[in-house]
Coordinates of C-alpha atoms and ligand atoms in Angstrom, one line a residue:
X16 CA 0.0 0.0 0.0
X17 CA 1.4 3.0 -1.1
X18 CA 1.5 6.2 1.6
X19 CA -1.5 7.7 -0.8
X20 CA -3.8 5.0 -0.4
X21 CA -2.9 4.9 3.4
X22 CA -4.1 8.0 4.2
X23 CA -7.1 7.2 2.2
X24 CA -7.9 3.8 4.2
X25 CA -6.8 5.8 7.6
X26 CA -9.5 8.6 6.5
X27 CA -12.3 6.4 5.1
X28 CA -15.7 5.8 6.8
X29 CA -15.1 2.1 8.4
X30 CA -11.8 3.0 9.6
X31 CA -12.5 2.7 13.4
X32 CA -15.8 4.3 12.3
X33 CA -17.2 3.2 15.6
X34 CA -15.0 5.7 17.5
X35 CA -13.9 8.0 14.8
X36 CA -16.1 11.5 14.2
X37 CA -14.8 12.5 10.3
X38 CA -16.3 16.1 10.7
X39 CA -14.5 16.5 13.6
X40 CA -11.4 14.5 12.4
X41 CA -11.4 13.3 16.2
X42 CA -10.9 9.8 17.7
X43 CA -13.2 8.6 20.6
X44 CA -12.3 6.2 24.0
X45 CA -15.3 4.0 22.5
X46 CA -18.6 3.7 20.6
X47 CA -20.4 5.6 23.8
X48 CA -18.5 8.4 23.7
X49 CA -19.0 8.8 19.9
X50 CA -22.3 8.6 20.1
X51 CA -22.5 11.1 22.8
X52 CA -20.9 13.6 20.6
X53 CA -22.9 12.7 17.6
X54 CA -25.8 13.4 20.0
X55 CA -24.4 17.1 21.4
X56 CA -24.6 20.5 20.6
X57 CA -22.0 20.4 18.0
X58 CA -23.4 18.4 15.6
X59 CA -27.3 18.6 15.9
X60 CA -27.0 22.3 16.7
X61 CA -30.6 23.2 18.5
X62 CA -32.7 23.1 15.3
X63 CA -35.9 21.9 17.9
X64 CA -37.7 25.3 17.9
X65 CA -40.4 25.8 20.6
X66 CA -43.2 27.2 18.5
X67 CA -44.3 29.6 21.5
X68 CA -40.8 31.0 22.0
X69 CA -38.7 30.2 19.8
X70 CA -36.0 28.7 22.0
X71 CA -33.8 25.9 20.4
X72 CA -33.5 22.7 21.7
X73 CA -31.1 19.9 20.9
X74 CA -34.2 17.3 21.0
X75 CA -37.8 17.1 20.7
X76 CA -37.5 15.4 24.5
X77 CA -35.8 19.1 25.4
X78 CA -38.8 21.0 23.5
X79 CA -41.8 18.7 25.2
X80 CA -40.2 18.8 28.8
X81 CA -39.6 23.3 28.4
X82 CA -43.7 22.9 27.5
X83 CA -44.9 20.5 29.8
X84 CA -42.9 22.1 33.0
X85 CA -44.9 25.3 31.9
X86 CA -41.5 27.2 31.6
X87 CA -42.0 28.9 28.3
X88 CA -43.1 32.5 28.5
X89 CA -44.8 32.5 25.4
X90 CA -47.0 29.8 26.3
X91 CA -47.3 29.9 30.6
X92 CA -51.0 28.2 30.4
X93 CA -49.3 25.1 28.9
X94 CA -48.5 22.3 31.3
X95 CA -48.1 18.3 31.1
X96 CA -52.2 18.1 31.7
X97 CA -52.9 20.7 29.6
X98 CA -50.8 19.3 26.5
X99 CA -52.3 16.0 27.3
X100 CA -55.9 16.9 26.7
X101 CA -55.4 18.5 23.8
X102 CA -53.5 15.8 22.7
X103 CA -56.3 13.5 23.8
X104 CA -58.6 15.6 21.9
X105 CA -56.8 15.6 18.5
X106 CA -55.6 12.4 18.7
X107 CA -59.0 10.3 17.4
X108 CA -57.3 7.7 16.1
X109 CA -54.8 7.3 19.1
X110 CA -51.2 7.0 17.5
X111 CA -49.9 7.9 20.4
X112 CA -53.1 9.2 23.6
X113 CA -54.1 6.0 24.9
X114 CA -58.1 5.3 24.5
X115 CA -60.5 7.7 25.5
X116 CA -62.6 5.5 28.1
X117 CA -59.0 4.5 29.6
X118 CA -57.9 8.0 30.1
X119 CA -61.0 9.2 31.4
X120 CA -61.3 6.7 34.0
X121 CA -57.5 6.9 34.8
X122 CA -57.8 10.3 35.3
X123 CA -59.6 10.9 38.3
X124 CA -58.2 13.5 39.9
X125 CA -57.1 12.7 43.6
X126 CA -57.6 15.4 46.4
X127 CA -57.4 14.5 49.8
X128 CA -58.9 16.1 52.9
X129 CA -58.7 15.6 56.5
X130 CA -60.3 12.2 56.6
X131 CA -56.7 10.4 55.0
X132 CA -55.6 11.8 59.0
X133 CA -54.6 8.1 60.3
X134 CA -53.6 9.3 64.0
X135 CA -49.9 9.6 63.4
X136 CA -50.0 11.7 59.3
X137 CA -51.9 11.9 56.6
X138 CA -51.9 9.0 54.8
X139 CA -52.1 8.4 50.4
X140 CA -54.7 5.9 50.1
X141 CA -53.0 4.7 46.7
X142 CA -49.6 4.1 48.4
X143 CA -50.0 4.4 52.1
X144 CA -47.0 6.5 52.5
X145 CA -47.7 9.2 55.7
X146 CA -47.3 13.1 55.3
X147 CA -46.9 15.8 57.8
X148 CA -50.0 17.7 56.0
X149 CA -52.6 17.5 53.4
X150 CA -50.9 20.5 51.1
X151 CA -47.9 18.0 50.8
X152 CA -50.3 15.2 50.9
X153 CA -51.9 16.9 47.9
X154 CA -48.8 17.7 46.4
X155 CA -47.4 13.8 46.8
X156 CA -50.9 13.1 44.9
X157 CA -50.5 15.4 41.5
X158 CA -46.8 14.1 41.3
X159 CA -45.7 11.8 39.0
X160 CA -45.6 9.0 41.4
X161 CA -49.5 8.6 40.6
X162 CA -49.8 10.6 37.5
X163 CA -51.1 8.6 34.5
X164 CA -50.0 6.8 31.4
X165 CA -51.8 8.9 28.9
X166 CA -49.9 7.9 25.8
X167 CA -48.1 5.1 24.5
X168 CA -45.3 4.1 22.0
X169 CA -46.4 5.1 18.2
X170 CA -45.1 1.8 17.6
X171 CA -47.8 -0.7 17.4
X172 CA -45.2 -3.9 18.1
X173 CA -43.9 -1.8 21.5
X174 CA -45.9 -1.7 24.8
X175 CA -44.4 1.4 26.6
X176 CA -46.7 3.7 27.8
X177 CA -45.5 7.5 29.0
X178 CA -47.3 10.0 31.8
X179 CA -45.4 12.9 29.6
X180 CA -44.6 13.9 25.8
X181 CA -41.0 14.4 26.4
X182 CA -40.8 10.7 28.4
X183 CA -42.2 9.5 25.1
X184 CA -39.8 11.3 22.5
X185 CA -36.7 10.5 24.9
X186 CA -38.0 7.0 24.4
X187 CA -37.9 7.3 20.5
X188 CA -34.5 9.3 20.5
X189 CA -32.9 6.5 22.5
X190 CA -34.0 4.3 19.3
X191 CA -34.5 2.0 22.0
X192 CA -38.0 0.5 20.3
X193 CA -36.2 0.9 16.6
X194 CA -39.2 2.4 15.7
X195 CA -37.5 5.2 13.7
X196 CA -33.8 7.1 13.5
X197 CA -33.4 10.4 15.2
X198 CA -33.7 12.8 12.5
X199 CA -37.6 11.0 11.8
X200 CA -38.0 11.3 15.5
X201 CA -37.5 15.4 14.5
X202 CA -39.8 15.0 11.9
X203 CA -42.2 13.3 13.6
X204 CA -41.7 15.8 16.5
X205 CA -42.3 19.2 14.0
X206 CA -45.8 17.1 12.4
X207 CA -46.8 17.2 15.7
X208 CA -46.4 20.4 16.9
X209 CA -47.8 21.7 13.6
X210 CA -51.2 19.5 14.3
X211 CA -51.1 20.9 18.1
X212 CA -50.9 24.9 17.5
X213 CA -52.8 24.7 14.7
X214 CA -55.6 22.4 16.2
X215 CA -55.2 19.9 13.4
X216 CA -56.3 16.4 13.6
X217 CA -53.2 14.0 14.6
X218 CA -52.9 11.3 12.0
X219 CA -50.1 8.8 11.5
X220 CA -46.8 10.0 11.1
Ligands
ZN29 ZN1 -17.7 15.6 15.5
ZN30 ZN1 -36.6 19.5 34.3
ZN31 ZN1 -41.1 28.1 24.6
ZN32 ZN1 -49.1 7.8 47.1
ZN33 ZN1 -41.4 2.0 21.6

């Protein structure tokens, strides 16, 4: 092999391609580490746009979780529950809300009041763990420790179910299901969002 074709070999895809980032012309400890950077800021840039703000995210996981914690200021009304019902209501076909009669019945809301007082706390009557008072009692109720599955894996041949959007798209970016590569997980993220904040029917992706 001459020194040409060398260099050529040394430089081409499946030379340690597991470990190897040609853009970057860097060499990683392992295949983790690779993807990791593959995954970062450098290379997918923050191309997930929140539709309310505009604020870029690195994944669709990042946009869904800034919506659902209510922390975007151009959309404060929006929460986890609130995304989910509309969700649920656009979602006829349920490609990813679980069944309306399911949800509804899941969804009773829990509120405790002085009866769950045992004699030594108040007590969760889906858990049976004691609290000091019924605000964090109340609190212990609405967290996701008893919140609900309300959607589930686009992916017919996977069972996962998710209390939260961005639980669900952290599930698909892992490619953990092989449902679909990361940049359809994007794709399927922006259809979405379009279907959401423009209170559009959601149909398969
Ligand atoms: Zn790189
Ligand atoms: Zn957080
Ligand atoms: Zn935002
Ligand atoms: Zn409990
Ligand atoms: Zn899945």
């Amino acid at each position: 092999m001459d020194q040409n074709s060398c260099n050529q070999h040394m430089q081409s895809a499946d030379h340690f391609s597991d470990r190897y980032c040609r853009e970057c012309k860097k060499y990683f400890q392992n295949a983790h580490n690779l993807r990791q950077h593959l995954n970062s800021r450098t290379h997918r840039g923050s191309d997930v746009k929140c539709p309310f703000c505009n604020t870029g995210f690195v994944t669709p996981s990042g946009a869904s979780h800034h919506l659902e914690t209510g922390s975007c200021p151009g959309a404060p009304r929006l929460n986890r529950e609130s995304i989910a019902r509309v969700v649920q209501r656009l979602d006829t076909t349920g490609v990813i809300a679980k069944k309306q009669i399911e949800w509804h019945e899941q969804n009773v809301e829990y509120v405790a009041n002085s009866s769950s007082w045992n004699g030594s706390g108040y007590e969760c009557y889906l858990c049976h763990r004691n609290y000091r008072t019924l605000l964090a009692l109340n609190q212990h109720l609405k967290s996701p420790a008893h919140a609900q599955k309300v959607y589930h894996c686009p992916n017919r041949g996977c069972a996962k179910e998710f209390t939260a959007l961005a639980a669900l798209f952290n599930h698909l970016e892992s490619e953990s299901c092989r449902f679909m590569r990361f940049e359809n997980v994007q794709r399927v993220h922006r259809q979405l969002t379009d279907q959401i904040t423009s209170n559009r029917r959601i149909t398969l992706f």
